[in-house]
CSV table of C-alpha atoms in Angstrom, one decimal:
chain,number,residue,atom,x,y,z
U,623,UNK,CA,24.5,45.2,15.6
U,624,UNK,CA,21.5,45.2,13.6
U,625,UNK,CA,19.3,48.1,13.7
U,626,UNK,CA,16.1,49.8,12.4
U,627,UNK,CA,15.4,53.6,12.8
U,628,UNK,CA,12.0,55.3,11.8
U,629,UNK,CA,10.5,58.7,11.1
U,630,UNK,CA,9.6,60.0,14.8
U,631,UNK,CA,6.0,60.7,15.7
U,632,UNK,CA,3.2,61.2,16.2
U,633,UNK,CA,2.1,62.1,12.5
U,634,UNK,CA,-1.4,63.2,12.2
U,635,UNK,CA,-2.8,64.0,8.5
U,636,UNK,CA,-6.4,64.3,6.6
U,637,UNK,CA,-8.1,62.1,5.5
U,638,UNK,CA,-7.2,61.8,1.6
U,639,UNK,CA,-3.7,63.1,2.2
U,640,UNK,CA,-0.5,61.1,1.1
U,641,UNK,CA,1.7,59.3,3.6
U,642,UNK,CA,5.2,58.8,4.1
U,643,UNK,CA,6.7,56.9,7.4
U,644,UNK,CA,10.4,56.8,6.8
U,645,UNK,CA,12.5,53.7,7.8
U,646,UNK,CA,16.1,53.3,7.5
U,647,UNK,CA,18.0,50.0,8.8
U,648,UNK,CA,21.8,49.0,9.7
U,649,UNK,CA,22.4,45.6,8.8
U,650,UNK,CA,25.1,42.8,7.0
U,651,UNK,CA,24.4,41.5,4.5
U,652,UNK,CA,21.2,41.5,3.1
U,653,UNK,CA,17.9,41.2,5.4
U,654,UNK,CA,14.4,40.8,4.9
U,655,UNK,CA,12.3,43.9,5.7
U,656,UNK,CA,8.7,44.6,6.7
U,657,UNK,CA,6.1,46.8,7.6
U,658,UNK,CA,4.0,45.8,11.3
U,659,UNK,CA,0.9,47.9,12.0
U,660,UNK,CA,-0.8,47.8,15.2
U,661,UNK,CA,-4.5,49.1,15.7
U,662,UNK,CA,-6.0,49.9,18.4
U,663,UNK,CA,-6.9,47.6,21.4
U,664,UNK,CA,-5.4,44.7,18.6
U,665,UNK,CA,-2.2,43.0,18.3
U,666,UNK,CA,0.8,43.5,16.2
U,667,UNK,CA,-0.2,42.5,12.7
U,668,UNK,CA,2.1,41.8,9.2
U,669,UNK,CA,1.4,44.7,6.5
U,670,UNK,CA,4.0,44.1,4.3
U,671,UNK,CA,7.1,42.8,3.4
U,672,UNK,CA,10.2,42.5,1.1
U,673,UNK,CA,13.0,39.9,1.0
U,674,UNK,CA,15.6,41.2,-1.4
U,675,UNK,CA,16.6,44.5,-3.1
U,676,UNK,CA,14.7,46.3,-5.0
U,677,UNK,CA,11.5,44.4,-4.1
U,678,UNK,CA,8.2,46.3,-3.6
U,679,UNK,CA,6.0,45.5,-1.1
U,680,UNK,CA,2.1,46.0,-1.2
U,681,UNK,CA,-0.9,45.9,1.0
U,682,UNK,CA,-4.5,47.7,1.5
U,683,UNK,CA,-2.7,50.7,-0.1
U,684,UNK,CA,0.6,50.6,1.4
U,685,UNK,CA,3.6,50.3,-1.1
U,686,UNK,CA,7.6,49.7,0.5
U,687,UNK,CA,10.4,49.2,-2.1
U,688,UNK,CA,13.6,48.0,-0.7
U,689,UNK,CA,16.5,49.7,-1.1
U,690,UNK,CA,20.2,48.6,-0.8
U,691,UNK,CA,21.7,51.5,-1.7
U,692,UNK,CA,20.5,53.8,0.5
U,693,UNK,CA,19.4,50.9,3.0
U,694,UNK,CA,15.6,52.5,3.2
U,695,UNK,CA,12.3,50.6,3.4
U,696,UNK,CA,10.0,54.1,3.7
U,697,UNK,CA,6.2,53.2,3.9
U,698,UNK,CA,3.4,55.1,1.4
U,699,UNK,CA,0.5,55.2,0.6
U,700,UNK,CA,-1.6,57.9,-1.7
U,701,UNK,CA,-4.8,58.4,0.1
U,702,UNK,CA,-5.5,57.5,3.9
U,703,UNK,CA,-8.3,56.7,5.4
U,704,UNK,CA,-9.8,57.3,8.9
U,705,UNK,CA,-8.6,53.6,9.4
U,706,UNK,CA,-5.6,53.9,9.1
U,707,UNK,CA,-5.3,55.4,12.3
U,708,UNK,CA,-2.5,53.1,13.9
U,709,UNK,CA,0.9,52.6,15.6
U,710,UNK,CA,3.6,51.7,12.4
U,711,UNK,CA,6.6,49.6,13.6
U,712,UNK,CA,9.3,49.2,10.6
U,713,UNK,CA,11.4,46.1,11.0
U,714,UNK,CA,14.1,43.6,9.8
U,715,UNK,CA,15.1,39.7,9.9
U,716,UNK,CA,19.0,39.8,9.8
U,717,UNK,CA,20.3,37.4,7.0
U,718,UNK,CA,20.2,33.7,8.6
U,719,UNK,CA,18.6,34.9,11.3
U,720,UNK,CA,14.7,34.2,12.4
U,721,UNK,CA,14.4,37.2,15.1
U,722,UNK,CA,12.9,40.2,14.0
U,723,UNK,CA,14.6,43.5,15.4
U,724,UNK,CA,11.7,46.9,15.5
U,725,UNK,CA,12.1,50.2,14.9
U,726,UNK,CA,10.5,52.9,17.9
U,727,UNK,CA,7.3,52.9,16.5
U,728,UNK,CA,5.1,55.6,14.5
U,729,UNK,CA,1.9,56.4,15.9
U,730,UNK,CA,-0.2,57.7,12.8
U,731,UNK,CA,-3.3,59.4,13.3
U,732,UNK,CA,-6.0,60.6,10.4
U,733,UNK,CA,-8.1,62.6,11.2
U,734,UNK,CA,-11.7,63.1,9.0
R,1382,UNK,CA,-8.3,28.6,13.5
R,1383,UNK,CA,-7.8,30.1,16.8
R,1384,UNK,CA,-4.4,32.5,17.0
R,1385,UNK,CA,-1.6,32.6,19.3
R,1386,UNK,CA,-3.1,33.6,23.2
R,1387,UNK,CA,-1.1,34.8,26.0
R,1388,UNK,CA,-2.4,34.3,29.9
R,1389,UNK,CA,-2.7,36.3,31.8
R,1390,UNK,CA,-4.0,39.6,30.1
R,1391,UNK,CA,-2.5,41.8,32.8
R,1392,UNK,CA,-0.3,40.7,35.9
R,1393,UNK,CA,0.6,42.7,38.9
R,1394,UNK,CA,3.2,41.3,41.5
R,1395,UNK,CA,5.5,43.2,43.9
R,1396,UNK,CA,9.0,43.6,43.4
R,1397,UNK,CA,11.4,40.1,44.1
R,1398,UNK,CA,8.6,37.8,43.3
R,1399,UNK,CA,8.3,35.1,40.6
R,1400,UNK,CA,6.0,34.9,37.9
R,1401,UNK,CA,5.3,32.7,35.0
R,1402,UNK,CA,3.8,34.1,31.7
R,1403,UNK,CA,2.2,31.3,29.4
R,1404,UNK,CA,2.1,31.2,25.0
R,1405,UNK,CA,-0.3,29.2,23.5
R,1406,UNK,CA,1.0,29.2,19.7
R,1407,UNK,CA,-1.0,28.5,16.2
R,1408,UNK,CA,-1.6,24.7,16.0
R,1409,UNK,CA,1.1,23.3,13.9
R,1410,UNK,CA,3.8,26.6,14.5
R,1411,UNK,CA,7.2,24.9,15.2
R,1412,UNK,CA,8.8,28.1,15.4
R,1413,UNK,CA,7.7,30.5,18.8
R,1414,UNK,CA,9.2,33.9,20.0
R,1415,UNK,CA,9.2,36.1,23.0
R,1416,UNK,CA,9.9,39.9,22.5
R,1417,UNK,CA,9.5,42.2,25.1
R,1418,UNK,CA,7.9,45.7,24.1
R,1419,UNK,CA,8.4,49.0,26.9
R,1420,UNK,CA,5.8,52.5,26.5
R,1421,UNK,CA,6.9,53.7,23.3
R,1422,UNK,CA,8.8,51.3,22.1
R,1423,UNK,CA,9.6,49.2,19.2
R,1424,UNK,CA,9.2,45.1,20.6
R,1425,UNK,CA,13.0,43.9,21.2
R,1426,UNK,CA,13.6,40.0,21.1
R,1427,UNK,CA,14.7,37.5,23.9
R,1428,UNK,CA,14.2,34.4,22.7
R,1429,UNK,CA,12.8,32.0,19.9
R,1430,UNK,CA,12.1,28.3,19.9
R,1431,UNK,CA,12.6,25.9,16.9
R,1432,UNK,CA,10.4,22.8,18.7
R,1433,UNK,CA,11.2,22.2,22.1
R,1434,UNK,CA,14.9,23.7,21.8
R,1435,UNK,CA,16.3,27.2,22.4
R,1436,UNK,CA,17.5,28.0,18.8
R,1437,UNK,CA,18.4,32.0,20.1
R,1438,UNK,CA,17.9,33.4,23.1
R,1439,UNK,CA,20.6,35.9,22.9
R,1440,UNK,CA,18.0,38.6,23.6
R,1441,UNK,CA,17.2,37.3,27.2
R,1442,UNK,CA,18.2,40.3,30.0
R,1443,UNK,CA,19.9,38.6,32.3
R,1444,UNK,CA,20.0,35.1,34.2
R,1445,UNK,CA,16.5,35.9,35.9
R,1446,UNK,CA,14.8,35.3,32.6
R,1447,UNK,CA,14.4,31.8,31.6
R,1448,UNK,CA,11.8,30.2,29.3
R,1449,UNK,CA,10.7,26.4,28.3
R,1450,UNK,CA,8.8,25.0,25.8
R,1451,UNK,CA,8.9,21.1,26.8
R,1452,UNK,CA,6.6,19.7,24.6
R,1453,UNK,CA,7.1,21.6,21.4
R,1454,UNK,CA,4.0,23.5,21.7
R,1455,UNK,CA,2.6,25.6,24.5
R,1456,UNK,CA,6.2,28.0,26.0
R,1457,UNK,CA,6.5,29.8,29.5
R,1458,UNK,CA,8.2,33.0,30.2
R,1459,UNK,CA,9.7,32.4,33.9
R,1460,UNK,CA,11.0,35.8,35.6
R,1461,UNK,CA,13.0,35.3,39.0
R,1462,UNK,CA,12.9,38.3,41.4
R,1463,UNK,CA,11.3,40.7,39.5
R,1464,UNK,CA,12.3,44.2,39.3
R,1465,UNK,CA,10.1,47.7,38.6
R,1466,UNK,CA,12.4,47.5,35.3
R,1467,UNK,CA,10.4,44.1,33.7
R,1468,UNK,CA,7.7,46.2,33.8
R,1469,UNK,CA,6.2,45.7,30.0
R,1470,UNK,CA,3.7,43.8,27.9
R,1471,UNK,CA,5.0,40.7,27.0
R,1472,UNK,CA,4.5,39.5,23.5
R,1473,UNK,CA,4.9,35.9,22.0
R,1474,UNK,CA,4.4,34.8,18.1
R,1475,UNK,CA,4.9,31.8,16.6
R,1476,UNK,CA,5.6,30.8,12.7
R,1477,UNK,CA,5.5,27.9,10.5
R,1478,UNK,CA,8.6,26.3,9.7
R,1479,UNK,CA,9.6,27.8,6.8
R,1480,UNK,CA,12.5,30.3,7.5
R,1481,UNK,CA,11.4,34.3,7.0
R,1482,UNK,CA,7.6,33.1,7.6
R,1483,UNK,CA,4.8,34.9,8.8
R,1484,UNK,CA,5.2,35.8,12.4
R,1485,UNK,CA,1.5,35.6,14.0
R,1486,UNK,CA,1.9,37.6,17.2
R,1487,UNK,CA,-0.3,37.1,20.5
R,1488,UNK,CA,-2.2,40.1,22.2
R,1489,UNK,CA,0.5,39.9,25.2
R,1490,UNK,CA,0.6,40.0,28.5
R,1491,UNK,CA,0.9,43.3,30.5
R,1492,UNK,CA,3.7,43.2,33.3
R,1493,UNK,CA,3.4,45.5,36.3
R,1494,UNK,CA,6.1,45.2,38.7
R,1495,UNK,CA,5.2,47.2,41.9
């Protein structure tokens, strides 16, 4: 079945450091992939999304290109900031489908 | 506008008893979901609503989760004989009609089976 796999945590950086949270999915065909962040004591919000190949998503910062070819939706962003500080759930709508199936979870923590 | 709420906040009941766990989606969402999210974990699906009807509720655990939506707008989350295994926070979201929209998600409901 469909499935969405992401870089383990917990990933603490400095402020001002560059960010990569890896995500990698098992789908058919061709879904639609996004970016959830939750902060803390809030509840899970949208970052980002893309609905086709080689589409870039982008918001406060964060940047996600999907890619078909090595079926990859790895979040970025150049700088963080303080907060940032937030759980990073990578996830996909399967083609036709309206569920969305998660990823474990990235727990990302910036420290000043 | 007001977002999607979830009552209770927290819910404690002992093992084998019922419990009812209540969405109140975005005015106007047609489309509302239940996912179930355990420590550490990504949320996994149960079941989504187009109106009152079950569209997919292939993610439901087993025949002591059931959940109704009879008016096309508020949904309940009925679990029969709980077990310690339910244990979770509860989420709900709802969407607009159009297909890959926006899911708006509740601040769920905490689960503790005891």
């Amino acid at each position: 079945g469909d499935s969405v796999t992401q870089m383990e945590g917990p990933v603490t950086l400095s402020e001002e450091a560059f960010l990569t949270i890896n995500c990698t999915y098992t789908a058919t065909g061709y879904p639609s992939l996004f970016w959830y962040v939750q902060y803390p004591g809030e509840g899970l919000q949208l970052l980002l999304k893309a609905t086709k190949a080689d589409d870039k998503g982008s918001n406060k910062g964060f940047e996600a290109t999907y890619r078909k070819e090595t079926t990859s939706f790895h979040l970025e962003k150049g700088s963080v900031q303080v907060s940032d500080s937030a759980v990073y759930f990578c996830a996909l709508t399967p083609r036709g489908a309206q569920k969305l199936v998660f990823g474990q979870g990235t727990r990302l923590t910036i420290n000043p | 506008g007001a977002g999607v709420s979830q009552t209770p906040s927290n819910k404690v009941t002992e093992k084998g008893k019922y419990v009812e766990l209540r969405c109140d989606p975005i005015s106007g969402h047609t489309a509302l979901y239940w996912y179930r999210q355990s420590l550490g974990q990504g949320p996994e699906f149960l079941i989504y609503f187009q109106g009152t009807g079950a569209a997919d509720d292939s993610g439901l655990p087993n025949d002591r989760f059931f959940a109704v939506r009879p008016e096309g707008s508020v949904s309940t989350l009925k679990i029969q004989r709980t077990e310690r295994g339910d244990s979770a926070v509860y989420l709900c979201a709802s969407s607009s009609y159009v297909a890959g929209d926006e899911q708006y998600f509740g601040p769920g409901t905490r689960l503790t089976v005891t």
